[in-house]
């Protein structure tokens, strides 16, 4: 019995090591393309943001004023706009109904600042409208947090006890679903921001495209996240033999 357990755990540990630590196939097929894509997207955000941080918007409003105006003209009066620390740490907190803007956005009159500030205000408007993809995304947050934390361990355990492999794949599927649902949420927040920037004259018609570039670059980071999540899911579906016909032998 002891021998059986030792052999079982030795074989299992080889699988665990193969999956989690020494899996070159995983590094090359999944990690490398995902990291390269995420790196390119993040670089594009920084370059574009810095570039248009030096261009003053037509109206001369700061990011905070632009966001405030967008919220109030859309009939939202219970969301506060506050300054927070960090670089590009801007976000909308739906639990406290607070829009937090980084110093480079809050006080700046640049195209980048009003673009990012109005994008975050766009999330607050989605919240007020109960925009369906945002509601779905909020529901998925706790499930995704748990899945992201445990999926690799569950998959690794699945190479010793196969049913767990399918549970692990389901966890990666949840993470992928979350990244997909995030796309319309982000796209819609930017669309609302662009529309408001132009309609209220915060940017001139000529500046519309430039302000849009900052938001488009930010959107790319979410696309990169979704692609990385898809690659991870496909990889483990193949390893589990659910797609592609191959299957790791026990
Ligand atoms: Zn956003």
mmCIF file of C-alpha atoms and ligand atoms in Angstrom:
data_model
loop_
_atom_site.group_PDB
_atom_site.id
_atom_site.type_symbol
_atom_site.label_atom_id
_atom_site.label_comp_id
_atom_site.label_asym_id
_atom_site.label_seq_id
_atom_site.Cartn_x
_atom_site.Cartn_y
_atom_site.Cartn_z
ATOM 1 C CA UNK A 1 0.000 0.000 0.000
ATOM 2 C CA UNK A 2 2.830 2.370 1.004
ATOM 3 C CA UNK A 3 4.721 1.404 -2.165
ATOM 4 C CA UNK A 4 1.657 2.059 -4.262
ATOM 5 C CA UNK A 5 1.203 5.475 -2.665
ATOM 6 C CA UNK A 6 4.870 6.329 -3.174
ATOM 7 C CA UNK A 7 4.760 5.335 -6.858
ATOM 8 C CA UNK A 8 1.476 7.167 -7.301
ATOM 9 C CA UNK A 9 2.770 10.375 -5.704
ATOM 10 C CA UNK A 10 6.116 10.130 -7.563
ATOM 11 C CA UNK A 11 4.302 9.863 -10.909
ATOM 12 C CA UNK A 12 1.930 12.606 -9.803
ATOM 13 C CA UNK A 13 4.752 14.910 -8.747
ATOM 14 C CA UNK A 14 6.482 14.395 -12.107
ATOM 15 C CA UNK A 15 3.270 15.527 -13.731
ATOM 16 C CA UNK A 16 2.940 18.458 -11.332
ATOM 17 C CA UNK A 17 6.516 19.512 -12.020
ATOM 18 C CA UNK A 18 5.931 19.065 -15.742
ATOM 19 C CA UNK A 19 2.832 21.186 -15.693
ATOM 20 C CA UNK A 20 3.819 23.891 -13.279
ATOM 21 C CA UNK A 21 7.537 24.416 -13.347
ATOM 22 C CA UNK A 22 9.328 22.822 -16.278
ATOM 23 C CA UNK A 23 6.775 23.032 -19.013
ATOM 24 C CA UNK A 24 8.711 24.543 -21.907
ATOM 25 C CA UNK A 25 5.805 23.920 -24.254
ATOM 26 C CA UNK A 26 3.616 26.107 -22.040
ATOM 27 C CA UNK A 27 6.282 28.807 -21.863
ATOM 28 C CA UNK A 28 6.703 28.933 -25.646
ATOM 29 C CA UNK A 29 3.106 28.482 -26.762
ATOM 30 C CA UNK A 30 1.316 30.519 -24.101
ATOM 31 C CA UNK A 31 3.495 32.612 -21.829
ATOM 32 C CA UNK A 32 5.783 34.100 -24.456
ATOM 33 C CA UNK A 33 3.098 35.348 -26.926
ATOM 34 C CA UNK A 34 0.926 36.574 -24.019
ATOM 35 C CA UNK A 35 3.806 38.461 -22.417
ATOM 36 C CA UNK A 36 4.937 39.972 -25.733
ATOM 37 C CA UNK A 37 1.387 41.134 -26.532
ATOM 38 C CA UNK A 38 0.825 42.543 -23.046
ATOM 39 C CA UNK A 39 4.217 44.280 -23.177
ATOM 40 C CA UNK A 40 3.496 45.890 -26.562
ATOM 41 C CA UNK A 41 0.032 47.046 -25.436
ATOM 42 C CA UNK A 42 1.348 48.482 -22.171
ATOM 43 C CA UNK A 43 4.172 50.298 -23.993
ATOM 44 C CA UNK A 44 1.670 51.756 -26.477
ATOM 45 C CA UNK A 45 -0.486 53.084 -23.608
ATOM 46 C CA UNK A 46 2.482 54.792 -21.943
ATOM 47 C CA UNK A 47 3.831 56.274 -25.193
ATOM 48 C CA UNK A 48 0.406 57.534 -26.350
ATOM 49 C CA UNK A 49 -0.555 58.835 -22.900
ATOM 50 C CA UNK A 50 2.741 60.734 -22.526
ATOM 51 C CA UNK A 51 2.518 62.086 -26.065
ATOM 52 C CA UNK A 52 -0.954 63.597 -25.614
ATOM 53 C CA UNK A 53 -0.192 64.692 -22.042
ATOM 54 C CA UNK A 54 1.654 67.542 -23.682
ATOM 55 C CA UNK A 55 -1.328 68.631 -25.797
ATOM 56 C CA UNK A 56 -3.801 70.956 -24.058
ATOM 57 C CA UNK A 57 -7.457 70.193 -24.719
ATOM 58 C CA UNK A 58 -9.508 72.844 -26.535
ATOM 59 C CA UNK A 59 -11.721 73.771 -23.536
ATOM 60 C CA UNK A 60 -8.899 73.963 -20.973
ATOM 61 C CA UNK A 61 -10.858 71.777 -18.512
ATOM 62 C CA UNK A 62 -8.894 69.507 -16.194
ATOM 63 C CA UNK A 63 -9.540 65.760 -16.114
ATOM 64 C CA UNK A 64 -11.509 66.164 -12.872
ATOM 65 C CA UNK A 65 -13.667 68.970 -14.308
ATOM 66 C CA UNK A 66 -14.316 67.020 -17.509
ATOM 67 C CA UNK A 67 -15.385 63.899 -15.580
ATOM 68 C CA UNK A 68 -17.541 65.969 -13.230
ATOM 69 C CA UNK A 69 -19.237 67.670 -16.164
ATOM 70 C CA UNK A 70 -19.865 64.365 -17.940
ATOM 71 C CA UNK A 71 -21.471 62.868 -14.816
ATOM 72 C CA UNK A 72 -23.654 65.872 -13.983
ATOM 73 C CA UNK A 73 -24.858 66.491 -17.560
ATOM 74 C CA UNK A 74 -25.819 62.803 -17.717
ATOM 75 C CA UNK A 75 -27.923 63.158 -14.554
ATOM 76 C CA UNK A 76 -25.517 61.392 -12.163
ATOM 77 C CA UNK A 77 -25.065 63.430 -8.964
ATOM 78 C CA UNK A 78 -24.150 60.778 -6.372
ATOM 79 C CA UNK A 79 -20.674 59.935 -7.718
ATOM 80 C CA UNK A 80 -17.738 61.825 -6.211
ATOM 81 C CA UNK A 81 -14.554 62.622 -8.133
ATOM 82 C CA UNK A 82 -11.384 62.308 -6.035
ATOM 83 C CA UNK A 83 -7.640 62.392 -6.572
ATOM 84 C CA UNK A 84 -5.601 59.249 -5.867
ATOM 85 C CA UNK A 85 -1.888 58.396 -5.994
ATOM 86 C CA UNK A 86 0.036 56.525 -8.711
ATOM 87 C CA UNK A 87 0.473 56.610 -12.468
ATOM 88 C CA UNK A 88 -2.547 55.605 -14.570
ATOM 89 C CA UNK A 89 -4.198 54.211 -11.442
ATOM 90 C CA UNK A 90 -7.507 55.818 -12.487
ATOM 91 C CA UNK A 91 -10.608 53.757 -11.739
ATOM 92 C CA UNK A 92 -14.247 53.886 -10.797
ATOM 93 C CA UNK A 93 -15.185 52.239 -7.505
ATOM 94 C CA UNK A 94 -18.836 51.082 -7.791
ATOM 95 C CA UNK A 95 -19.051 50.041 -4.122
ATOM 96 C CA UNK A 96 -18.322 53.560 -2.840
ATOM 97 C CA UNK A 97 -19.508 55.420 -5.971
ATOM 98 C CA UNK A 98 -16.207 57.264 -6.232
ATOM 99 C CA UNK A 99 -14.245 58.075 -9.345
ATOM 100 C CA UNK A 100 -10.541 58.167 -8.442
ATOM 101 C CA UNK A 101 -8.176 59.945 -10.796
ATOM 102 C CA UNK A 102 -4.365 59.913 -10.687
ATOM 103 C CA UNK A 103 -2.536 63.271 -10.317
ATOM 104 C CA UNK A 104 -1.512 63.286 -14.011
ATOM 105 C CA UNK A 105 -5.204 63.082 -14.945
ATOM 106 C CA UNK A 106 -6.981 64.920 -12.109
ATOM 107 C CA UNK A 107 -5.172 68.237 -12.447
ATOM 108 C CA UNK A 108 -4.065 68.140 -16.060
ATOM 109 C CA UNK A 109 -5.772 69.970 -18.941
ATOM 110 C CA UNK A 110 -4.280 67.605 -21.506
ATOM 111 C CA UNK A 111 -6.036 65.460 -24.092
ATOM 112 C CA UNK A 112 -4.798 62.342 -22.287
ATOM 113 C CA UNK A 113 -6.244 63.561 -18.980
ATOM 114 C CA UNK A 114 -9.732 64.421 -20.248
ATOM 115 C CA UNK A 115 -9.796 61.187 -22.309
ATOM 116 C CA UNK A 116 -8.949 58.930 -19.329
ATOM 117 C CA UNK A 117 -11.150 60.899 -16.894
ATOM 118 C CA UNK A 118 -14.200 60.698 -19.178
ATOM 119 C CA UNK A 119 -13.531 56.977 -19.787
ATOM 120 C CA UNK A 120 -13.755 56.389 -16.027
ATOM 121 C CA UNK A 121 -16.874 58.574 -15.878
ATOM 122 C CA UNK A 122 -18.196 56.277 -18.630
ATOM 123 C CA UNK A 123 -17.929 53.345 -16.172
ATOM 124 C CA UNK A 124 -19.902 55.341 -13.588
ATOM 125 C CA UNK A 125 -22.621 55.964 -16.205
ATOM 126 C CA UNK A 126 -22.652 52.242 -17.083
ATOM 127 C CA UNK A 127 -23.190 51.541 -13.389
ATOM 128 C CA UNK A 128 -26.050 54.039 -13.209
ATOM 129 C CA UNK A 129 -27.611 52.513 -16.366
ATOM 130 C CA UNK A 130 -27.081 48.926 -15.120
ATOM 131 C CA UNK A 131 -25.296 48.259 -18.411
ATOM 132 C CA UNK A 132 -25.637 44.463 -18.837
ATOM 133 C CA UNK A 133 -21.972 43.521 -19.606
ATOM 134 C CA UNK A 134 -20.877 45.549 -16.536
ATOM 135 C CA UNK A 135 -23.432 43.756 -14.337
ATOM 136 C CA UNK A 136 -22.213 40.405 -15.670
ATOM 137 C CA UNK A 137 -18.590 41.423 -15.121
ATOM 138 C CA UNK A 138 -19.332 42.432 -11.510
ATOM 139 C CA UNK A 139 -20.990 39.052 -10.890
ATOM 140 C CA UNK A 140 -17.936 37.271 -12.325
ATOM 141 C CA UNK A 141 -15.371 39.185 -10.207
ATOM 142 C CA UNK A 142 -15.411 36.964 -7.058
ATOM 143 C CA UNK A 143 -15.587 33.711 -9.095
ATOM 144 C CA UNK A 144 -12.739 34.896 -11.329
ATOM 145 C CA UNK A 145 -10.574 35.908 -8.356
ATOM 146 C CA UNK A 146 -10.896 32.437 -6.820
ATOM 147 C CA UNK A 147 -10.422 30.709 -10.206
ATOM 148 C CA UNK A 148 -7.302 32.721 -11.056
ATOM 149 C CA UNK A 149 -5.788 31.923 -7.668
ATOM 150 C CA UNK A 150 -6.463 28.170 -7.762
ATOM 151 C CA UNK A 151 -6.673 27.117 -11.449
ATOM 152 C CA UNK A 152 -2.969 26.199 -11.880
ATOM 153 C CA UNK A 153 -2.968 24.128 -8.662
ATOM 154 C CA UNK A 154 -6.222 22.382 -9.561
ATOM 155 C CA UNK A 155 -4.917 21.538 -13.056
ATOM 156 C CA UNK A 156 -1.664 20.266 -11.548
ATOM 157 C CA UNK A 157 -3.636 18.085 -9.114
ATOM 158 C CA UNK A 158 -5.690 16.979 -12.123
ATOM 159 C CA UNK A 159 -2.668 15.169 -13.544
ATOM 160 C CA UNK A 160 -2.868 12.909 -10.482
ATOM 161 C CA UNK A 161 -6.661 12.785 -10.245
ATOM 162 C CA UNK A 162 -8.126 13.376 -13.693
ATOM 163 C CA UNK A 163 -11.579 14.798 -12.805
ATOM 164 C CA UNK A 164 -9.785 17.782 -11.265
ATOM 165 C CA UNK A 165 -8.256 18.467 -14.679
ATOM 166 C CA UNK A 166 -11.718 19.287 -16.015
ATOM 167 C CA UNK A 167 -12.454 21.456 -12.969
ATOM 168 C CA UNK A 168 -9.178 23.322 -13.617
ATOM 169 C CA UNK A 169 -10.100 23.819 -17.291
ATOM 170 C CA UNK A 170 -13.500 25.170 -16.211
ATOM 171 C CA UNK A 171 -11.672 27.647 -13.966
ATOM 172 C CA UNK A 172 -9.545 28.827 -16.897
ATOM 173 C CA UNK A 173 -12.769 29.104 -18.930
ATOM 174 C CA UNK A 174 -14.228 31.424 -16.256
ATOM 175 C CA UNK A 175 -11.098 33.603 -16.417
ATOM 176 C CA UNK A 176 -11.425 33.730 -20.223
ATOM 177 C CA UNK A 177 -15.133 34.583 -20.019
ATOM 178 C CA UNK A 178 -14.290 37.431 -17.629
ATOM 179 C CA UNK A 179 -11.687 38.823 -20.037
ATOM 180 C CA UNK A 180 -14.211 38.617 -22.916
ATOM 181 C CA UNK A 181 -16.988 40.344 -20.952
ATOM 182 C CA UNK A 182 -14.478 43.075 -20.045
ATOM 183 C CA UNK A 183 -14.076 44.007 -23.744
ATOM 184 C CA UNK A 184 -17.562 45.519 -24.380
ATOM 185 C CA UNK A 185 -17.402 47.207 -20.940
ATOM 186 C CA UNK A 186 -14.145 48.965 -21.824
ATOM 187 C CA UNK A 187 -15.139 49.716 -25.406
ATOM 188 C CA UNK A 188 -18.471 51.211 -24.342
ATOM 189 C CA UNK A 189 -16.862 53.399 -21.624
ATOM 190 C CA UNK A 190 -14.485 54.807 -24.262
ATOM 191 C CA UNK A 191 -17.321 55.322 -26.763
ATOM 192 C CA UNK A 192 -19.282 57.296 -24.131
ATOM 193 C CA UNK A 193 -16.161 59.340 -23.345
ATOM 194 C CA UNK A 194 -15.446 60.165 -27.009
ATOM 195 C CA UNK A 195 -19.051 61.197 -27.618
ATOM 196 C CA UNK A 196 -19.083 63.459 -24.552
ATOM 197 C CA UNK A 197 -15.695 65.029 -25.343
ATOM 198 C CA UNK A 198 -16.884 66.091 -28.790
ATOM 199 C CA UNK A 199 -20.528 66.925 -28.046
ATOM 200 C CA UNK A 200 -19.704 69.228 -25.136
ATOM 201 C CA UNK A 201 -16.750 70.876 -26.845
ATOM 202 C CA UNK A 202 -14.123 69.667 -24.335
ATOM 203 C CA UNK A 203 -11.997 68.783 -27.354
ATOM 204 C CA UNK A 204 -12.130 70.472 -30.745
ATOM 205 C CA UNK A 205 -13.295 68.363 -33.741
ATOM 206 C CA UNK A 206 -9.639 68.144 -34.826
ATOM 207 C CA UNK A 207 -8.592 66.740 -31.430
ATOM 208 C CA UNK A 208 -11.203 63.996 -31.460
ATOM 209 C CA UNK A 209 -8.958 61.461 -33.172
ATOM 210 C CA UNK A 210 -5.984 62.230 -30.929
ATOM 211 C CA UNK A 211 -8.009 61.803 -27.722
ATOM 212 C CA UNK A 212 -9.374 58.577 -29.193
ATOM 213 C CA UNK A 213 -5.846 57.223 -29.699
ATOM 214 C CA UNK A 214 -5.176 57.234 -25.947
ATOM 215 C CA UNK A 215 -8.373 55.285 -25.299
ATOM 216 C CA UNK A 216 -7.762 52.863 -28.176
ATOM 217 C CA UNK A 217 -4.275 52.091 -26.845
ATOM 218 C CA UNK A 218 -5.772 51.396 -23.390
ATOM 219 C CA UNK A 219 -8.334 49.076 -25.011
ATOM 220 C CA UNK A 220 -5.496 47.069 -26.574
ATOM 221 C CA UNK A 221 -4.293 46.042 -23.096
ATOM 222 C CA UNK A 222 -7.656 44.348 -22.520
ATOM 223 C CA UNK A 223 -7.464 42.628 -25.909
ATOM 224 C CA UNK A 224 -3.984 41.376 -24.990
ATOM 225 C CA UNK A 225 -5.388 40.101 -21.679
ATOM 226 C CA UNK A 226 -8.195 38.246 -23.459
ATOM 227 C CA UNK A 227 -5.775 36.674 -25.971
ATOM 228 C CA UNK A 228 -3.482 35.520 -23.128
ATOM 229 C CA UNK A 229 -6.451 34.070 -21.302
ATOM 230 C CA UNK A 230 -7.649 32.274 -24.462
ATOM 231 C CA UNK A 231 -4.196 30.791 -25.138
ATOM 232 C CA UNK A 232 -4.010 29.460 -21.563
ATOM 233 C CA UNK A 233 -7.467 27.909 -21.837
ATOM 234 C CA UNK A 234 -6.754 26.314 -25.239
ATOM 235 C CA UNK A 235 -3.441 24.946 -24.008
ATOM 236 C CA UNK A 236 -4.977 23.186 -20.999
ATOM 237 C CA UNK A 237 -7.956 21.967 -23.044
ATOM 238 C CA UNK A 238 -5.427 20.326 -25.378
ATOM 239 C CA UNK A 239 -3.423 18.879 -22.496
ATOM 240 C CA UNK A 240 -6.638 17.469 -21.028
ATOM 241 C CA UNK A 241 -7.519 15.948 -24.419
ATOM 242 C CA UNK A 242 -10.805 17.861 -24.604
ATOM 243 C CA UNK A 243 -9.752 19.442 -27.912
ATOM 244 C CA UNK A 244 -7.128 18.548 -30.491
ATOM 245 C CA UNK A 245 -7.322 14.772 -29.916
ATOM 246 C CA UNK A 246 -4.171 14.642 -27.752
ATOM 247 C CA UNK A 247 -4.200 13.713 -24.091
ATOM 248 C CA UNK A 248 -1.525 13.466 -21.455
ATOM 249 C CA UNK A 249 -1.090 9.845 -20.461
ATOM 250 C CA UNK A 250 -1.290 8.934 -16.786
HETATM 251 ZN ZN1 LIG B 1 -12.055 51.150 -18.137
#
